[in-house]
PDB file of C-alpha atoms in Angstrom:
ATOM      1  CA  UNK A   1     -24.159 -24.863  41.501  1.00 93.00           C
ATOM      2  CA  UNK A   2     -23.714 -26.996  38.598  1.00 96.00           C
ATOM      3  CA  UNK A   3     -23.311 -31.368  39.256  1.00 97.00           C
ATOM      4  CA  UNK A   4     -22.688 -29.865  42.425  1.00 97.00           C
ATOM      5  CA  UNK A   5     -20.268 -27.442  41.189  1.00 98.00           C
ATOM      6  CA  UNK A   6     -20.020 -24.032  43.489  1.00 98.00           C
ATOM      7  CA  UNK A   7     -19.647 -21.505  40.882  1.00 98.00           C
ATOM      8  CA  UNK A   8     -19.180 -16.937  41.450  1.00 98.00           C
ATOM      9  CA  UNK A   9     -19.210 -14.571  38.760  1.00 98.00           C
ATOM     10  CA  UNK A  10     -16.956 -11.932  38.801  1.00 98.00           C
ATOM     11  CA  UNK A  11     -17.193  -8.231  37.198  1.00 98.00           C
ATOM     12  CA  UNK A  12     -14.332  -6.514  36.426  1.00 96.00           C
ATOM     13  CA  UNK A  13     -14.766  -2.345  36.331  1.00 95.00           C
ATOM     14  CA  UNK A  14     -12.768   0.524  36.921  1.00 93.00           C
ATOM     15  CA  UNK A  15     -13.077   4.039  35.473  1.00 94.00           C
ATOM     16  CA  UNK A  16      -9.713   4.730  33.803  1.00 84.00           C
ATOM     17  CA  UNK A  17     -10.093   2.627  30.307  1.00 80.00           C
ATOM     18  CA  UNK A  18      -8.142   4.309  28.608  1.00 75.00           C
ATOM     19  CA  UNK A  19     -10.507   4.255  25.126  1.00 80.00           C
ATOM     20  CA  UNK A  20     -13.387   5.066  27.239  1.00 87.00           C
ATOM     21  CA  UNK A  21     -12.823   7.001  31.043  1.00 86.00           C
ATOM     22  CA  UNK A  22     -16.346   6.648  33.008  1.00 93.00           C
ATOM     23  CA  UNK A  23     -17.307   3.482  31.266  1.00 93.00           C
ATOM     24  CA  UNK A  24     -19.340   1.536  34.024  1.00 95.00           C
ATOM     25  CA  UNK A  25     -21.179   4.650  34.943  1.00 96.00           C
ATOM     26  CA  UNK A  26     -22.606   5.011  30.985  1.00 94.00           C
ATOM     27  CA  UNK A  27     -26.421   5.283  30.875  1.00 96.00           C
ATOM     28  CA  UNK A  28     -27.858   2.824  28.715  1.00 94.00           C
ATOM     29  CA  UNK A  29     -31.138   3.814  28.518  1.00 93.00           C
ATOM     30  CA  UNK A  30     -30.853   5.601  31.752  1.00 93.00           C
ATOM     31  CA  UNK A  31     -29.653   1.941  33.504  1.00 96.00           C
ATOM     32  CA  UNK A  32     -25.309   2.476  34.132  1.00 97.00           C
ATOM     33  CA  UNK A  33     -23.586  -0.073  32.066  1.00 95.00           C
ATOM     34  CA  UNK A  34     -21.947  -2.084  35.019  1.00 97.00           C
ATOM     35  CA  UNK A  35     -25.367  -2.047  36.299  1.00 98.00           C
ATOM     36  CA  UNK A  36     -27.181  -3.748  32.696  1.00 96.00           C
ATOM     37  CA  UNK A  37     -23.695  -6.411  32.506  1.00 96.00           C
ATOM     38  CA  UNK A  38     -24.798  -7.758  36.499  1.00 98.00           C
ATOM     39  CA  UNK A  39     -28.852  -8.217  36.039  1.00 97.00           C
ATOM     40  CA  UNK A  40     -27.757 -10.090  33.462  1.00 96.00           C
ATOM     41  CA  UNK A  41     -25.674 -12.504  35.013  1.00 98.00           C
ATOM     42  CA  UNK A  42     -27.799 -12.678  38.190  1.00 98.00           C
ATOM     43  CA  UNK A  43     -30.310 -13.899  35.289  1.00 97.00           C
ATOM     44  CA  UNK A  44     -27.949 -17.168  34.950  1.00 97.00           C
ATOM     45  CA  UNK A  45     -29.460 -20.316  37.464  1.00 97.00           C
ATOM     46  CA  UNK A  46     -25.985 -21.135  38.111  1.00 98.00           C
ATOM     47  CA  UNK A  47     -23.988 -18.758  39.528  1.00 98.00           C
ATOM     48  CA  UNK A  48     -24.109 -19.121  43.378  1.00 98.00           C
ATOM     49  CA  UNK A  49     -22.509 -15.423  43.914  1.00 98.00           C
ATOM     50  CA  UNK A  50     -22.347 -12.479  42.135  1.00 98.00           C
ATOM     51  CA  UNK A  51     -19.416 -10.255  42.777  1.00 98.00           C
ATOM     52  CA  UNK A  52     -18.316  -6.517  41.207  1.00 98.00           C
ATOM     53  CA  UNK A  53     -14.757  -5.758  41.113  1.00 98.00           C
ATOM     54  CA  UNK A  54     -13.128  -2.337  41.273  1.00 97.00           C
ATOM     55  CA  UNK A  55     -10.674   0.001  42.587  1.00 96.00           C
ATOM     56  CA  UNK A  56     -12.462   2.245  42.362  1.00 96.00           C
ATOM     57  CA  UNK A  57     -15.274   3.609  45.700  1.00 97.00           C
ATOM     58  CA  UNK A  58     -17.870   5.127  43.265  1.00 97.00           C
ATOM     59  CA  UNK A  59     -18.367   1.786  41.849  1.00 98.00           C
ATOM     60  CA  UNK A  60     -18.699  -0.191  44.812  1.00 98.00           C
ATOM     61  CA  UNK A  61     -21.605   2.035  46.572  1.00 98.00           C
ATOM     62  CA  UNK A  62     -23.278   2.521  43.079  1.00 98.00           C
ATOM     63  CA  UNK A  63     -23.610  -1.757  43.000  1.00 98.00           C
ATOM     64  CA  UNK A  64     -24.064  -1.790  46.985  1.00 98.00           C
ATOM     65  CA  UNK A  65     -26.949   0.459  46.695  1.00 97.00           C
ATOM     66  CA  UNK A  66     -28.143  -1.942  43.627  1.00 97.00           C
ATOM     67  CA  UNK A  67     -28.822  -4.793  46.107  1.00 97.00           C
ATOM     68  CA  UNK A  68     -25.192  -6.313  44.809  1.00 98.00           C
ATOM     69  CA  UNK A  69     -22.161  -7.140  46.050  1.00 98.00           C
ATOM     70  CA  UNK A  70     -19.069  -5.203  45.543  1.00 98.00           C
ATOM     71  CA  UNK A  71     -15.292  -5.893  46.381  1.00 98.00           C
ATOM     72  CA  UNK A  72     -12.758  -2.655  46.398  1.00 98.00           C
ATOM     73  CA  UNK A  73      -9.400  -4.073  45.503  1.00 97.00           C
ATOM     74  CA  UNK A  74      -6.434  -2.801  44.513  1.00 94.00           C
ATOM     75  CA  UNK A  75      -4.697  -0.817  41.399  1.00 92.00           C
ATOM     76  CA  UNK A  76      -4.078  -3.733  38.635  1.00 92.00           C
ATOM     77  CA  UNK A  77      -2.737  -3.281  34.915  1.00 88.00           C
ATOM     78  CA  UNK A  78      -5.471  -5.900  34.027  1.00 90.00           C
ATOM     79  CA  UNK A  79      -8.321  -6.715  34.472  1.00 92.00           C
ATOM     80  CA  UNK A  80      -7.968 -10.598  35.213  1.00 95.00           C
ATOM     81  CA  UNK A  81      -5.412  -9.815  38.228  1.00 95.00           C
ATOM     82  CA  UNK A  82      -8.056  -8.052  39.750  1.00 96.00           C
ATOM     83  CA  UNK A  83     -10.093 -11.033  38.992  1.00 98.00           C
ATOM     84  CA  UNK A  84      -7.261 -13.581  40.212  1.00 98.00           C
ATOM     85  CA  UNK A  85      -7.266 -10.930  43.627  1.00 98.00           C
ATOM     86  CA  UNK A  86     -11.028 -11.840  44.124  1.00 98.00           C
ATOM     87  CA  UNK A  87     -10.597 -15.558  43.568  1.00 97.00           C
ATOM     88  CA  UNK A  88      -7.817 -15.869  45.791  1.00 97.00           C
ATOM     89  CA  UNK A  89      -9.929 -15.329  48.610  1.00 97.00           C
ATOM     90  CA  UNK A  90     -12.885 -17.815  47.661  1.00 97.00           C
ATOM     91  CA  UNK A  91     -13.395 -20.708  48.327  1.00 95.00           C
ATOM     92  CA  UNK A  92     -15.963 -21.876  45.530  1.00 97.00           C
ATOM     93  CA  UNK A  93     -15.031 -24.404  42.558  1.00 98.00           C
ATOM     94  CA  UNK A  94     -15.074 -22.093  39.146  1.00 98.00           C
ATOM     95  CA  UNK A  95     -14.553 -18.535  38.421  1.00 98.00           C
ATOM     96  CA  UNK A  96     -17.048 -16.358  35.667  1.00 98.00           C
ATOM     97  CA  UNK A  97     -15.126 -13.375  34.648  1.00 98.00           C
ATOM     98  CA  UNK A  98     -17.678 -11.768  32.641  1.00 97.00           C
ATOM     99  CA  UNK A  99     -16.580  -8.232  31.480  1.00 94.00           C
ATOM    100  CA  UNK A 100     -18.227  -4.885  32.634  1.00 91.00           C
ATOM    101  CA  UNK A 101     -18.611  -3.952  29.421  1.00 90.00           C
ATOM    102  CA  UNK A 102     -20.501  -6.784  28.004  1.00 90.00           C
ATOM    103  CA  UNK A 103     -24.478  -5.586  28.113  1.00 92.00           C
ATOM    104  CA  UNK A 104     -25.884  -7.189  25.671  1.00 92.00           C
ATOM    105  CA  UNK A 105     -24.974 -10.845  26.737  1.00 92.00           C
ATOM    106  CA  UNK A 106     -27.246 -13.466  27.339  1.00 93.00           C
ATOM    107  CA  UNK A 107     -27.800 -15.565  30.322  1.00 94.00           C
ATOM    108  CA  UNK A 108     -28.508 -18.178  28.172  1.00 95.00           C
ATOM    109  CA  UNK A 109     -25.480 -17.522  27.104  1.00 96.00           C
ATOM    110  CA  UNK A 110     -23.535 -18.026  30.641  1.00 97.00           C
ATOM    111  CA  UNK A 111     -25.605 -21.291  31.487  1.00 98.00           C
ATOM    112  CA  UNK A 112     -23.964 -23.075  28.629  1.00 97.00           C
ATOM    113  CA  UNK A 113     -20.017 -22.054  29.359  1.00 98.00           C
ATOM    114  CA  UNK A 114     -20.581 -23.087  32.921  1.00 98.00           C
ATOM    115  CA  UNK A 115     -22.144 -26.190  31.309  1.00 98.00           C
ATOM    116  CA  UNK A 116     -19.401 -27.020  28.893  1.00 98.00           C
ATOM    117  CA  UNK A 117     -16.385 -26.192  31.385  1.00 98.00           C
ATOM    118  CA  UNK A 118     -17.694 -28.333  34.207  1.00 98.00           C
ATOM    119  CA  UNK A 119     -18.869 -31.512  32.287  1.00 98.00           C
ATOM    120  CA  UNK A 120     -15.326 -31.061  30.644  1.00 98.00           C
ATOM    121  CA  UNK A 121     -13.734 -30.651  33.334  1.00 98.00           C
ATOM    122  CA  UNK A 122     -11.759 -27.689  31.422  1.00 98.00           C
ATOM    123  CA  UNK A 123      -8.905 -25.297  33.378  1.00 98.00           C
ATOM    124  CA  UNK A 124     -10.188 -22.791  31.076  1.00 98.00           C
ATOM    125  CA  UNK A 125     -12.822 -21.936  28.648  1.00 98.00           C
ATOM    126  CA  UNK A 126     -12.658 -19.157  25.750  1.00 96.00           C
ATOM    127  CA  UNK A 127     -15.837 -18.192  24.065  1.00 95.00           C
ATOM    128  CA  UNK A 128     -15.467 -16.505  20.599  1.00 93.00           C
ATOM    129  CA  UNK A 129     -17.374 -16.396  17.415  1.00 89.00           C
ATOM    130  CA  UNK A 130     -16.721 -16.333  14.088  1.00 88.00           C
ATOM    131  CA  UNK A 131     -15.042 -13.495  12.457  1.00 82.00           C
ATOM    132  CA  UNK A 132     -16.225 -11.392   9.762  1.00 78.00           C
ATOM    133  CA  UNK A 133     -14.307  -9.982   7.160  1.00 76.00           C
ATOM    134  CA  UNK A 134     -14.876  -6.565   8.455  1.00 75.00           C
ATOM    135  CA  UNK A 135     -13.512  -6.967  12.212  1.00 73.00           C
ATOM    136  CA  UNK A 136      -9.889  -8.781  10.752  1.00 74.00           C
ATOM    137  CA  UNK A 137      -8.436  -5.071  11.157  1.00 74.00           C
ATOM    138  CA  UNK A 138     -11.105  -3.608  13.717  1.00 79.00           C
ATOM    139  CA  UNK A 139      -8.372  -3.587  17.047  1.00 74.00           C
ATOM    140  CA  UNK A 140     -11.550  -3.442  18.851  1.00 76.00           C
ATOM    141  CA  UNK A 141     -12.037  -7.142  17.683  1.00 80.00           C
ATOM    142  CA  UNK A 142      -9.236  -9.381  19.520  1.00 86.00           C
ATOM    143  CA  UNK A 143      -8.732 -12.131  17.222  1.00 87.00           C
ATOM    144  CA  UNK A 144      -7.112 -15.541  18.278  1.00 90.00           C
ATOM    145  CA  UNK A 145      -5.722 -18.334  16.521  1.00 90.00           C
ATOM    146  CA  UNK A 146      -6.274 -22.127  17.767  1.00 91.00           C
ATOM    147  CA  UNK A 147      -4.622 -25.476  16.415  1.00 90.00           C
ATOM    148  CA  UNK A 148      -5.662 -28.691  18.096  1.00 92.00           C
ATOM    149  CA  UNK A 149      -8.606 -27.338  19.913  1.00 93.00           C
ATOM    150  CA  UNK A 150      -6.272 -24.850  21.819  1.00 95.00           C
ATOM    151  CA  UNK A 151      -6.248 -21.282  21.704  1.00 94.00           C
ATOM    152  CA  UNK A 152      -2.372 -20.525  21.505  1.00 90.00           C
ATOM    153  CA  UNK A 153      -2.422 -16.727  20.288  1.00 87.00           C
ATOM    154  CA  UNK A 154      -4.772 -13.351  20.429  1.00 86.00           C
ATOM    155  CA  UNK A 155      -3.733 -10.264  18.233  1.00 84.00           C
ATOM    156  CA  UNK A 156      -5.563  -7.111  17.550  1.00 80.00           C
ATOM    157  CA  UNK A 157      -4.294  -6.292  14.974  1.00 75.00           C
ATOM    158  CA  UNK A 158      -3.489  -9.634  11.573  1.00 69.00           C
ATOM    159  CA  UNK A 159       0.040  -9.668  13.135  1.00 70.00           C
ATOM    160  CA  UNK A 160      -0.010 -13.813  12.032  1.00 68.00           C
ATOM    161  CA  UNK A 161      -1.128 -14.348   8.766  1.00 63.00           C
ATOM    162  CA  UNK A 162      -3.297 -17.593   9.045  1.00 72.00           C
ATOM    163  CA  UNK A 163      -6.957 -18.600   8.215  1.00 73.00           C
ATOM    164  CA  UNK A 164      -8.153 -20.169  11.027  1.00 78.00           C
ATOM    165  CA  UNK A 165      -8.544 -17.073  13.722  1.00 85.00           C
ATOM    166  CA  UNK A 166     -11.624 -16.664  15.453  1.00 89.00           C
ATOM    167  CA  UNK A 167     -12.975 -13.970  17.616  1.00 89.00           C
ATOM    168  CA  UNK A 168     -12.415 -13.756  21.238  1.00 89.00           C
ATOM    169  CA  UNK A 169     -15.476 -12.913  23.189  1.00 91.00           C
ATOM    170  CA  UNK A 170     -15.394 -10.942  26.962  1.00 88.00           C
ATOM    171  CA  UNK A 171     -16.145 -13.688  28.925  1.00 94.00           C
ATOM    172  CA  UNK A 172     -13.879 -16.398  30.492  1.00 97.00           C
ATOM    173  CA  UNK A 173     -13.960 -19.484  32.929  1.00 98.00           C
ATOM    174  CA  UNK A 174     -11.995 -20.608  35.199  1.00 98.00           C
ATOM    175  CA  UNK A 175     -11.289 -23.426  37.742  1.00 98.00           C
ATOM    176  CA  UNK A 176     -10.581 -21.088  40.793  1.00 98.00           C
ATOM    177  CA  UNK A 177      -6.951 -22.927  41.526  1.00 98.00           C
ATOM    178  CA  UNK A 178      -6.211 -21.424  37.522  1.00 98.00           C
ATOM    179  CA  UNK A 179      -7.565 -18.186  38.220  1.00 98.00           C
ATOM    180  CA  UNK A 180      -5.681 -17.804  41.769  1.00 97.00           C
ATOM    181  CA  UNK A 181      -2.385 -18.979  39.770  1.00 97.00           C
ATOM    182  CA  UNK A 182      -2.740 -16.100  37.027  1.00 96.00           C
ATOM    183  CA  UNK A 183      -0.231 -13.811  39.046  1.00 95.00           C
ATOM    184  CA  UNK A 184       2.176 -16.225  38.882  1.00 96.00           C
ATOM    185  CA  UNK A 185       1.519 -17.162  35.102  1.00 96.00           C
ATOM    186  CA  UNK A 186       4.978 -15.572  32.880  1.00 91.00           C
ATOM    187  CA  UNK A 187       2.953 -12.266  31.893  1.00 90.00           C
ATOM    188  CA  UNK A 188       5.630 -10.826  29.271  1.00 88.00           C
ATOM    189  CA  UNK A 189       3.575 -11.471  26.119  1.00 81.00           C
ATOM    190  CA  UNK A 190       0.663  -9.992  28.414  1.00 83.00           C
ATOM    191  CA  UNK A 191       2.629  -6.792  29.208  1.00 81.00           C
ATOM    192  CA  UNK A 192       4.416  -6.057  25.696  1.00 75.00           C
ATOM    193  CA  UNK A 193       1.495  -8.212  23.511  1.00 65.00           C
ATOM    194  CA  UNK A 194      -1.023  -4.917  23.915  1.00 63.00           C
ATOM    195  CA  UNK A 195      -2.638  -6.196  27.007  1.00 64.00           C
ATOM    196  CA  UNK A 196      -4.062  -9.606  25.790  1.00 85.00           C
ATOM    197  CA  UNK A 197      -5.037 -10.678  29.648  1.00 90.00           C
ATOM    198  CA  UNK A 198      -5.352 -14.829  28.113  1.00 91.00           C
ATOM    199  CA  UNK A 199      -2.017 -14.940  26.134  1.00 91.00           C
ATOM    200  CA  UNK A 200      -1.014 -15.195  29.932  1.00 92.00           C
ATOM    201  CA  UNK A 201      -2.711 -18.645  30.651  1.00 95.00           C
ATOM    202  CA  UNK A 202      -1.685 -20.378  26.814  1.00 93.00           C
ATOM    203  CA  UNK A 203       1.419 -23.216  27.359  1.00 91.00           C
ATOM    204  CA  UNK A 204       0.942 -22.861  31.161  1.00 95.00           C
ATOM    205  CA  UNK A 205      -2.738 -24.479  31.049  1.00 97.00           C
ATOM    206  CA  UNK A 206      -5.073 -25.965  28.269  1.00 97.00           C
ATOM    207  CA  UNK A 207      -7.181 -22.502  27.223  1.00 97.00           C
ATOM    208  CA  UNK A 208     -10.383 -24.193  25.759  1.00 97.00           C
ATOM    209  CA  UNK A 209     -12.879 -22.202  22.836  1.00 96.00           C
ATOM    210  CA  UNK A 210     -16.355 -22.588  22.502  1.00 96.00           C
ATOM    211  CA  UNK A 211     -18.145 -21.437  20.061  1.00 95.00           C
ATOM    212  CA  UNK A 212     -21.431 -18.955  20.424  1.00 92.00           C
ATOM    213  CA  UNK A 213     -23.670 -17.845  17.639  1.00 84.00           C
ATOM    214  CA  UNK A 214     -24.607 -14.291  18.853  1.00 75.00           C
ATOM    215  CA  UNK A 215     -22.613 -11.091  17.444  1.00 68.00           C
ATOM    216  CA  UNK A 216     -23.081  -8.338  20.555  1.00 75.00           C
ATOM    217  CA  UNK A 217     -21.097  -5.008  20.688  1.00 82.00           C
ATOM    218  CA  UNK A 218     -19.457  -4.518  23.443  1.00 82.00           C
ATOM    219  CA  UNK A 219     -18.707  -1.071  24.433  1.00 86.00           C
ATOM    220  CA  UNK A 220     -15.578  -0.146  23.921  1.00 81.00           C
ATOM    221  CA  UNK A 221     -16.342   3.363  22.716  1.00 88.00           C
ATOM    222  CA  UNK A 222     -18.381   5.871  23.450  1.00 88.00           C
ATOM    223  CA  UNK A 223     -20.258   5.980  20.272  1.00 88.00           C
ATOM    224  CA  UNK A 224     -20.368   2.044  21.101  1.00 90.00           C
ATOM    225  CA  UNK A 225     -23.801   3.662  23.729  1.00 90.00           C
ATOM    226  CA  UNK A 226     -25.639   4.884  20.331  1.00 90.00           C
ATOM    227  CA  UNK A 227     -25.079   1.449  18.742  1.00 91.00           C
ATOM    228  CA  UNK A 228     -26.750  -0.723  21.433  1.00 88.00           C
ATOM    229  CA  UNK A 229     -29.566   1.603  22.597  1.00 90.00           C
ATOM    230  CA  UNK A 230     -30.310   1.490  19.199  1.00 90.00           C
ATOM    231  CA  UNK A 231     -30.470  -2.426  19.047  1.00 85.00           C
ATOM    232  CA  UNK A 232     -32.232  -2.379  22.571  1.00 87.00           C
ATOM    233  CA  UNK A 233     -34.978  -0.325  21.189  1.00 87.00           C
ATOM    234  CA  UNK A 234     -35.332  -2.575  18.292  1.00 85.00           C
ATOM    235  CA  UNK A 235     -35.612  -5.203  20.506  1.00 78.00           C
ATOM    236  CA  UNK A 236     -38.308  -3.390  22.149  1.00 71.00           C
ATOM    237  CA  UNK A 237     -36.785  -2.655  25.696  1.00 55.00           C
TER     238      UNK A 237
END
């Protein structure tokens, strides 16, 4: 809770990732990816509840056995629909969507996003970092275009020519009623524009960018495991 507002963190995860099947159970220095992300969420002082949302019983069993709360959801074509399904059964004021493939997220970042979103009464907060030249043509790095302080467009490849591009980070903060409304929004771009879920909110709600300064490695493909393990070794974990 922050400023008397309740916050639930929902971590979506599934076994059928197209780029990395069975990704949530991939081990990083002996601990499953999904558990590492849940461990990070547990360090955020403003989360009143943490839920791992999945369509796979094997993931629910794993997180339940580790003392976390797993929910079985329906099958969905986006992870945001999965979070929306969970949110529709909750009464908390805000929902934090922490992607289950972000094992290097710092708990302080979660705190900063929660504080910013609540203090500014945001419908939705989309964290980002500054884009490097190497990321422009990397389809694993989703780019966002911002105008007048709001996210207007997302792309995996440079289809829009502009210098005003920033890199999306895999976490999202919403008012509960905003994320619960996601299935009712126009999904045309989400379905046909490479599955970039945040586009579904653009135009319907104000999507406010919030800069984070860390440059962490998400687990999008199998070889990213080695990159993360090397980083953790250097950090003496």
